[in-house]
Coordinates of C-alpha atoms in Angstrom, one line a residue:
M25 CA 111.0 133.1 97.6
T26 CA 104.2 131.6 97.2
A27 CA 106.9 134.1 98.6
R28 CA 106.7 130.2 99.2
T29 CA 111.4 133.4 94.7
T30 CA 108.6 131.5 94.9
R31 CA 107.4 134.4 96.7
R32 CA 105.0 134.0 99.4
T33 CA 103.8 137.3 100.5
T34 CA 101.3 140.1 100.8
A35 CA 99.4 142.3 98.3
P36 CA 101.5 144.0 95.4
G37 CA 103.2 147.3 95.7
T38 CA 104.3 149.7 93.0
R39 CA 107.4 147.7 91.9
K40 CA 107.8 147.5 88.3
P41 CA 108.0 144.1 86.3
V42 CA 111.5 142.8 86.0
T43 CA 112.7 139.9 83.6
F44 CA 115.3 137.4 84.8
R45 CA 117.1 135.6 82.0
L46 CA 115.4 132.3 81.2
A47 CA 118.9 130.7 80.7
A48 CA 118.8 130.1 84.4
V49 CA 115.8 127.6 84.0
G50 CA 118.2 125.0 82.2
A51 CA 120.6 125.2 85.1
I52 CA 117.9 124.7 87.6
A53 CA 116.6 121.5 85.6
V54 CA 120.2 120.2 85.7
A55 CA 120.4 120.6 89.2
G56 CA 117.2 119.1 90.0
T57 CA 117.5 116.0 87.7
L58 CA 118.7 113.7 90.2
L59 CA 116.4 114.9 92.9
L60 CA 112.9 114.6 91.4
T61 CA 111.3 112.3 88.8
G62 CA 108.7 115.0 88.3
C63 CA 107.9 117.8 90.9
G64 CA 104.4 118.0 89.7
D65 CA 103.7 114.5 90.9
Q66 CA 104.7 115.1 94.5
T67 CA 101.6 115.9 96.1
E68 CA 102.3 114.9 99.9
K69 CA 100.4 116.6 102.6
K70 CA 102.4 118.4 105.1
S71 CA 102.7 117.3 108.6
S72 CA 103.6 119.2 111.7
G73 CA 106.7 117.2 112.4
G74 CA 109.2 114.8 110.7
G75 CA 111.9 117.5 110.1
N76 CA 115.2 117.1 108.5
T77 CA 118.7 118.1 109.7
T78 CA 121.5 120.0 107.9
D79 CA 124.9 119.2 108.8
A80 CA 127.1 121.7 110.8
S81 CA 130.3 121.6 112.7
A82 CA 131.3 123.8 115.8
S83 CA 134.8 123.7 114.6
A84 CA 134.0 124.7 111.0
G85 CA 134.3 128.2 109.4
T86 CA 134.2 131.0 112.0
G87 CA 132.5 128.7 114.4
N88 CA 133.6 129.7 117.8
K89 CA 133.2 133.5 117.2
L90 CA 129.8 133.2 115.6
N91 CA 128.6 130.5 117.9
A92 CA 129.3 132.9 120.8
M93 CA 126.8 135.3 119.4
L94 CA 123.6 132.8 119.6
P95 CA 121.2 132.8 122.5
Q96 CA 122.4 130.5 125.3
N97 CA 119.5 128.0 124.9
I98 CA 120.4 127.5 121.1
R99 CA 124.1 127.2 122.0
D100 CA 123.2 124.7 124.6
K101 CA 121.0 122.7 122.4
G102 CA 123.1 123.1 119.1
V103 CA 119.9 123.3 117.2
V104 CA 118.1 126.1 115.2
R105 CA 114.6 124.8 114.7
V106 CA 113.3 125.9 111.3
G107 CA 109.6 126.0 110.2
S108 CA 109.2 125.5 106.6
D109 CA 106.6 124.4 104.0
I110 CA 108.6 121.6 102.5
A111 CA 106.8 121.1 99.3
Y112 CA 108.1 124.1 97.0
P113 CA 110.9 122.8 94.7
P114 CA 113.5 124.1 94.3
V115 CA 113.4 126.2 97.1
E116 CA 112.7 123.3 99.6
F117 CA 111.1 119.9 98.9
K118 CA 111.7 116.3 99.7
D119 CA 113.8 114.1 97.5
D120 CA 113.0 110.5 96.6
S121 CA 114.9 109.4 99.8
G122 CA 112.8 111.6 101.9
K123 CA 115.5 114.1 102.6
T124 CA 114.8 117.7 102.8
V125 CA 116.7 119.6 100.0
G126 CA 116.9 122.6 98.0
I127 CA 118.0 126.3 98.1
D128 CA 116.9 127.0 101.5
P129 CA 118.3 123.7 103.3
D130 CA 121.7 124.4 101.4
I131 CA 121.8 127.9 102.6
A132 CA 120.8 126.9 106.2
A133 CA 123.5 124.2 106.1
A134 CA 126.1 126.9 105.2
L135 CA 124.8 129.0 108.0
G136 CA 125.0 126.2 110.4
K137 CA 128.7 125.5 109.7
E138 CA 129.6 129.1 110.5
L139 CA 127.5 129.2 113.6
G140 CA 128.5 125.7 114.8
V141 CA 124.9 124.4 115.1
T142 CA 122.4 122.4 112.9
F143 CA 119.4 123.6 111.3
E144 CA 116.5 121.1 111.8
F145 CA 113.8 121.8 109.1
E146 CA 110.2 121.0 110.4
N147 CA 107.3 120.6 107.8
G148 CA 104.3 123.1 108.4
T149 CA 101.7 124.8 106.3
F150 CA 103.1 128.1 105.0
D151 CA 100.3 130.3 106.4
T152 CA 101.0 128.9 110.1
L153 CA 104.8 129.5 110.1
I154 CA 104.7 133.0 111.6
T155 CA 102.2 131.7 114.3
G156 CA 104.8 129.0 115.1
L157 CA 107.4 131.7 115.6
R158 CA 105.0 133.4 118.1
S159 CA 104.3 130.2 119.9
K160 CA 108.0 129.4 120.0
R161 CA 107.5 126.1 118.1
Y162 CA 110.2 127.3 115.8
D163 CA 113.2 129.4 116.2
I164 CA 113.1 130.8 112.6
A165 CA 110.8 130.3 109.5
M166 CA 112.7 129.8 106.3
S167 CA 110.3 129.0 103.4
A168 CA 110.7 131.5 100.4
M169 CA 108.9 133.9 102.5
T170 CA 108.8 137.5 101.1
D171 CA 110.0 140.2 103.5
T172 CA 107.2 142.8 103.6
R173 CA 106.5 145.9 105.6
D174 CA 103.1 144.2 106.7
R175 CA 104.9 141.1 108.1
Q176 CA 107.5 143.1 109.8
N177 CA 104.8 145.1 111.6
G178 CA 102.3 142.2 112.2
I179 CA 99.6 143.7 109.8
D180 CA 97.0 141.6 107.9
S181 CA 97.6 142.5 104.2
E182 CA 93.9 142.2 103.3
T183 CA 92.3 143.9 106.2
G184 CA 94.9 146.3 107.2
K185 CA 94.5 145.4 110.8
K186 CA 97.2 144.6 113.4
V187 CA 97.3 140.7 114.1
G188 CA 100.6 140.4 115.9
E189 CA 103.7 141.9 117.0
G190 CA 105.4 141.2 113.6
V191 CA 108.7 139.5 112.8
D192 CA 112.3 140.5 111.7
F193 CA 113.8 139.3 108.5
V194 CA 117.4 138.5 107.4
D195 CA 117.3 138.9 103.7
Y196 CA 118.9 136.2 101.7
F197 CA 117.7 136.1 98.2
T198 CA 115.5 138.0 95.6
A199 CA 112.8 136.6 93.5
G200 CA 109.8 137.6 91.2
V201 CA 106.6 136.0 90.4
S202 CA 105.9 134.4 86.9
I203 CA 102.6 132.9 85.2
Y204 CA 102.5 129.3 83.5
T205 CA 99.9 127.6 81.6
K206 CA 99.5 124.3 80.0
K207 CA 102.1 123.7 77.1
G208 CA 100.8 124.9 74.0
D209 CA 97.6 126.2 75.3
D210 CA 98.3 129.6 76.9
Q211 CA 94.5 130.7 76.6
G212 CA 95.8 134.2 75.2
I213 CA 97.4 134.8 78.6
K214 CA 100.4 137.1 78.3
S215 CA 100.1 139.1 81.5
W216 CA 98.2 139.4 84.7
S217 CA 95.4 141.3 82.9
D218 CA 94.7 138.7 80.5
L219 CA 93.5 136.6 83.4
C220 CA 90.3 138.4 83.6
G221 CA 87.4 135.8 82.8
K222 CA 89.7 133.1 83.5
K223 CA 90.7 130.7 86.4
I224 CA 94.0 130.5 88.1
A225 CA 95.4 128.0 90.4
V226 CA 97.8 129.0 93.2
Q227 CA 99.0 128.2 96.7
R228 CA 97.1 130.0 99.6
G229 CA 98.8 132.8 101.3
T230 CA 101.3 133.5 98.6
V231 CA 102.0 136.7 96.4
S232 CA 100.5 134.9 93.5
E233 CA 97.0 134.9 95.1
D234 CA 97.4 138.5 96.2
L235 CA 98.4 139.6 92.6
A236 CA 95.3 137.6 91.3
K237 CA 92.8 139.2 93.9
A238 CA 94.3 142.6 93.1
E239 CA 94.0 142.2 89.4
N240 CA 90.5 140.9 89.6
K241 CA 89.3 144.2 91.2
K242 CA 90.4 145.9 87.9
C243 CA 88.6 143.3 85.6
G244 CA 85.4 145.2 85.2
D245 CA 83.2 143.8 82.4
K246 CA 86.0 141.6 81.1
G247 CA 84.9 138.9 83.7
S248 CA 86.1 138.2 87.2
I249 CA 89.2 135.9 87.8
K250 CA 88.3 132.6 89.4
I251 CA 91.0 132.0 92.0
E252 CA 91.4 128.3 93.3
A253 CA 93.9 128.5 96.3
F254 CA 95.5 125.3 97.7
D255 CA 97.6 124.4 100.6
T256 CA 100.6 123.6 98.3
D257 CA 102.0 124.7 95.2
L258 CA 102.2 121.0 94.0
E259 CA 98.3 120.8 94.6
A260 CA 97.8 123.9 92.3
Q261 CA 100.0 122.3 89.6
T262 CA 98.2 119.1 89.7
R263 CA 94.8 121.0 89.4
L264 CA 96.3 122.9 86.2
R265 CA 97.6 119.8 84.7
A266 CA 94.2 118.1 85.1
G267 CA 92.6 121.0 83.0
G268 CA 90.9 122.3 86.1
A269 CA 92.4 125.8 85.6
D270 CA 93.6 128.0 82.8
A271 CA 96.8 129.1 84.4
G272 CA 99.2 128.8 87.5
S273 CA 101.5 131.2 89.3
A274 CA 104.5 130.9 91.5
D275 CA 107.7 132.5 92.4
F276 CA 110.1 132.3 89.3
P277 CA 112.4 129.8 90.4
V278 CA 109.5 127.4 91.3
A279 CA 107.5 128.3 88.1
A280 CA 110.6 127.6 86.0
Y281 CA 111.6 124.5 87.7
T282 CA 108.0 123.2 87.3
V283 CA 108.1 124.0 83.6
K284 CA 111.2 122.0 83.0
K285 CA 110.5 119.0 85.3
S286 CA 106.8 118.4 85.0
G287 CA 106.0 115.6 82.5
G288 CA 109.6 115.9 81.1
G289 CA 109.0 119.4 80.2
K290 CA 105.9 118.6 78.3
D291 CA 103.3 119.8 80.7
F292 CA 103.6 123.7 81.1
Q293 CA 105.2 126.8 79.7
L294 CA 106.1 130.1 81.1
V295 CA 104.0 133.1 79.8
G296 CA 104.9 136.9 79.9
E297 CA 107.5 138.4 82.3
Q298 CA 107.9 138.0 85.9
V299 CA 107.0 140.7 88.3
E300 CA 107.2 142.1 91.9
A301 CA 110.8 141.3 92.3
A302 CA 111.3 141.2 96.3
P303 CA 113.5 139.7 98.9
Y304 CA 113.0 136.3 100.7
G305 CA 113.8 136.8 104.4
I306 CA 114.5 134.4 107.2
A307 CA 111.7 135.3 109.7
I308 CA 112.7 135.5 113.4
A309 CA 110.6 136.8 116.5
K310 CA 111.0 140.6 117.2
D311 CA 112.1 139.8 120.6
N312 CA 114.8 137.4 119.5
T313 CA 117.4 140.0 118.1
Q314 CA 120.4 137.9 119.4
L315 CA 119.3 135.2 117.0
R316 CA 118.7 137.6 114.4
D317 CA 121.9 139.4 114.7
A318 CA 123.9 136.0 114.8
I319 CA 122.2 134.8 111.6
K320 CA 123.0 138.1 109.8
A321 CA 126.5 137.8 110.6
A322 CA 126.6 134.2 109.4
L323 CA 125.0 135.1 106.2
A324 CA 127.6 138.0 105.7
E325 CA 130.3 135.4 106.2
I326 CA 129.0 132.9 103.8
I327 CA 128.7 135.7 101.1
T328 CA 132.3 136.9 101.6
N329 CA 133.7 133.3 101.7
G330 CA 132.0 132.0 98.7
E331 CA 129.8 129.3 100.2
Y332 CA 126.6 131.3 99.3
K333 CA 127.7 131.4 95.8
K334 CA 128.1 127.8 95.5
V335 CA 124.6 127.2 96.7
V336 CA 122.9 129.7 94.1
D337 CA 125.3 128.5 91.3
K338 CA 124.3 124.9 92.2
W339 CA 120.6 125.5 91.7
G340 CA 120.9 127.8 88.8
V341 CA 119.3 130.9 90.4
A342 CA 122.7 133.3 90.9
E343 CA 120.6 136.0 89.3
G344 CA 118.4 136.2 92.5
A345 CA 121.6 136.4 94.7
V346 CA 122.0 139.1 97.2
T347 CA 125.6 140.7 97.7
E348 CA 125.0 141.8 101.4
A349 CA 123.3 140.6 104.5
K350 CA 120.3 143.0 105.3
V351 CA 117.6 143.2 108.1
N352 CA 114.0 144.1 107.1
G353 CA 114.9 145.3 103.5
G354 CA 111.5 144.6 102.1
S355 CA 108.8 147.1 101.6

């Protein structure tokens, strides 16, 4: 799901650290070999448009039945507009041809096949995606976004103040957060507490940034954590690669993919265990319950018919798979 497993979310809760088998990393690298020559070198700035379309067919899968569940305006257009920060491999990113690819686009394509519509991805800055839902620029936001109670209720996680009506989530994946450093130079960093007195590069508005801020409050005389937050995770990677930080952090699938791909596997290494496992959710406006329920039904269908499994197996992230479609399962 950063919470762009890459989790892009709010401040940490009380969940305990969890460890995913690193064998998944190799599968991620194999799946991505033909897609990127080095994810760390892709530093494109996001624009507000230029989306890509997933393929769908109204006659495919359970098409007619689930299509009838959609709001009339979406049925008429045949399109679901997806707000996404398309710079977060392997969750969503551009391949060498400029096509939007990754875990999220593949799941969206499978959903679209069942619903009989196309999912069109539109590139946007991660921390503006929920605002885009409010303004009806997007129908949904799908961008490794962590389902949290604060987001459900429209609460700013730092101030605790109400900032909006909140959103509903259809949860479709589970991921934790990892730290990585330059290869062969871990600076003695094995856990979040080891970051005191050091500098970390992260994507703005992600759980990685929130974890660093929370840990910083506990550093005391060990020295503060210097946090550099960037618009994209790729920019944070570039900062670390250039020696401008001691560590980086992202959702586990993203961090693992980065470690395997950047510099042919020679730039970075994972350190410590991933923590804060939580669900990624497809965000939908609170007043759009019809669309929410249609997407939930389509997700349940692709889990049952095996199309969901094909996607997570393709990207080597089966350990983050969900077994049922849930709404607002985050805490």
